[in-house]
Amino acid sequence: GVALLLGGPVRGQGLAPGPAAALGAQVAGFAGSVLATASRRTGPAATQALAHALSDVPHRLHRWGDGGANPYAGFLAWADLVVVSGDSVSMISESLVTAAPVFIATLGGEGARHRALHESLYAAGQARPLAEAPTRFARPPLDEVGRIAAEIERRFGR
């Protein structure tokens, strides 16, 4: 299945419903099933638009503020591929810890720093633009926490 991670603008009243619906429809067009999560910044209108767009495929949508445990880590663990909105540096970074192919969906409004991050990940072979999905590609997981811990151990010992 596809893990779909939807963020939203840093400032403002949430993501517009149109881009959320379009992204959901695009992913539904190639996914056998979707594990989707909205973030605090997505907003209820965009989350509802995403839910509607996913209604024709088997899916689980975690809405921000839903009760119970957040399935986000499980979605990443089970994903065959990950689609992440380009406005969320944290969700992009967390996606890269998996071994799954990562596709970045630009929704408009990403600034120069976000675009530079996307381009650096494309150049490093760590992610691809959503237009290239669902073509799978191999990429090594990026475990920066583990890399830093190993470097500290190398320099200072246990």
XYZ file of C-alpha atoms in Angstrom:
158
model
C 0.000 0.000 0.000
C 0.841 3.662 -0.231
C 1.432 5.859 2.808
C 0.104 9.336 2.046
C 1.339 12.018 4.434
C -0.427 15.352 4.083
C 0.823 18.512 5.736
C -0.329 22.050 5.153
C 0.898 25.622 5.126
C 3.015 26.840 8.012
C 0.829 29.920 8.321
C -2.829 30.260 7.570
C -6.033 28.413 8.129
C -5.101 25.021 6.724
C -4.586 23.579 3.302
C -7.096 24.457 0.586
C -9.429 21.533 -0.185
C -8.622 21.534 -3.929
C -4.971 20.474 -3.694
C -5.821 17.871 -1.027
C -8.535 16.372 -3.252
C -6.271 16.407 -6.311
C -3.465 14.675 -4.428
C -5.847 12.081 -3.027
C -7.303 11.396 -6.477
C -3.831 11.067 -8.016
C -2.696 8.591 -5.360
C -5.981 6.667 -5.536
C -5.363 6.307 -9.272
C -2.283 4.135 -8.771
C -2.572 2.750 -5.229
C -4.063 -0.601 -4.341
C -4.658 0.757 -0.852
C -3.815 3.954 1.002
C -2.759 4.631 4.570
C -3.249 8.386 4.855
C -2.680 10.842 7.637
C -3.451 14.521 7.926
C -1.388 16.800 10.122
C -2.288 19.598 12.487
C -1.727 22.027 9.600
C -3.954 20.221 7.086
C -7.242 21.525 8.468
C -10.688 19.883 8.500
C -11.841 21.053 5.038
C -8.782 19.648 3.264
C -8.966 16.455 5.326
C -12.579 15.969 4.289
C -11.672 16.602 0.633
C -8.928 13.978 0.932
C -11.374 11.504 2.481
C -13.769 11.989 -0.429
C -10.969 11.541 -2.995
C -9.916 8.250 -1.370
C -13.444 6.856 -1.055
C -13.126 4.494 -4.042
C -10.003 2.674 -2.811
C -9.394 0.683 0.361
C -7.919 3.185 2.787
C -7.445 4.261 6.364
C -7.403 7.995 7.007
C -6.144 9.306 10.304
C -7.591 12.748 10.885
C -5.681 15.159 13.108
C -7.236 15.029 16.561
C -8.729 11.533 16.171
C -8.799 9.705 19.456
C -6.593 6.725 20.158
C -3.049 5.997 19.136
C -1.664 7.792 16.119
C -0.915 5.177 13.419
C 1.677 7.381 11.664
C 4.727 5.220 12.492
C 2.823 2.092 11.501
C 1.824 3.661 8.195
C 5.491 4.326 7.439
C 6.522 0.839 8.522
C 3.972 -0.906 6.277
C 4.240 1.333 3.219
C 5.404 -0.082 -0.094
C 5.926 3.514 -1.148
C 5.456 6.906 0.471
C 3.871 10.045 -0.954
C 4.531 13.091 1.207
C 3.467 16.685 0.713
C 6.408 18.935 -0.014
C 5.471 21.512 2.603
C 6.431 19.300 5.560
C 10.160 18.995 6.167
C 9.528 16.780 9.186
C 7.320 14.290 7.318
C 9.772 14.204 4.403
C 12.630 13.526 6.826
C 10.711 10.807 8.657
C 9.826 9.148 5.337
C 13.497 8.886 4.454
C 14.147 6.604 7.442
C 12.142 3.891 5.648
C 13.484 1.823 2.752
C 10.372 2.618 0.680
C 10.551 4.838 -2.395
C 9.616 8.405 -1.405
C 7.698 10.716 -3.739
C 7.294 14.396 -2.937
C 4.026 16.090 -3.880
C 4.318 19.834 -4.320
C 1.018 21.489 -3.508
C 1.998 25.077 -4.277
C 3.280 27.665 -1.896
C 6.497 25.849 -0.991
C 9.249 28.414 -0.555
C 12.779 28.440 -1.902
C 14.134 26.489 1.078
C 11.572 23.711 0.582
C 12.298 23.565 -3.146
C 16.052 23.409 -2.443
C 15.475 20.482 -0.068
C 13.404 18.654 -2.699
C 16.065 19.199 -5.368
C 18.856 18.011 -3.076
C 16.911 14.825 -2.270
C 16.210 14.208 -5.968
C 19.905 14.721 -6.802
C 20.924 12.299 -4.028
C 18.505 9.638 -5.286
C 16.573 9.728 -2.008
C 13.264 10.960 -3.421
C 11.507 11.668 -6.683
C 8.773 14.067 -7.743
C 5.235 12.689 -7.510
C 4.931 12.825 -11.310
C 7.266 9.792 -11.406
C 5.075 7.654 -9.104
C 4.411 4.789 -8.823
C 7.655 3.724 -10.519
C 9.634 2.108 -7.733
C 13.297 2.812 -7.169
C 15.859 1.554 -4.701
C 17.216 3.891 -2.057
C 19.064 3.264 1.180
C 17.238 4.452 4.295
C 18.663 7.604 5.858
C 19.210 6.991 9.541
C 20.760 10.273 10.607
C 20.219 9.602 14.317
C 22.081 6.313 14.014
C 24.818 7.947 11.933
C 25.320 10.690 14.523
C 25.300 8.198 17.406
C 27.927 6.070 15.651
C 30.087 9.157 15.063
C 29.849 10.167 18.733
C 30.792 6.643 19.759
C 33.697 6.656 17.298
C 34.999 9.956 18.661
C 34.351 9.478 22.362
C 33.821 5.765 22.918
C 31.074 4.270 25.017
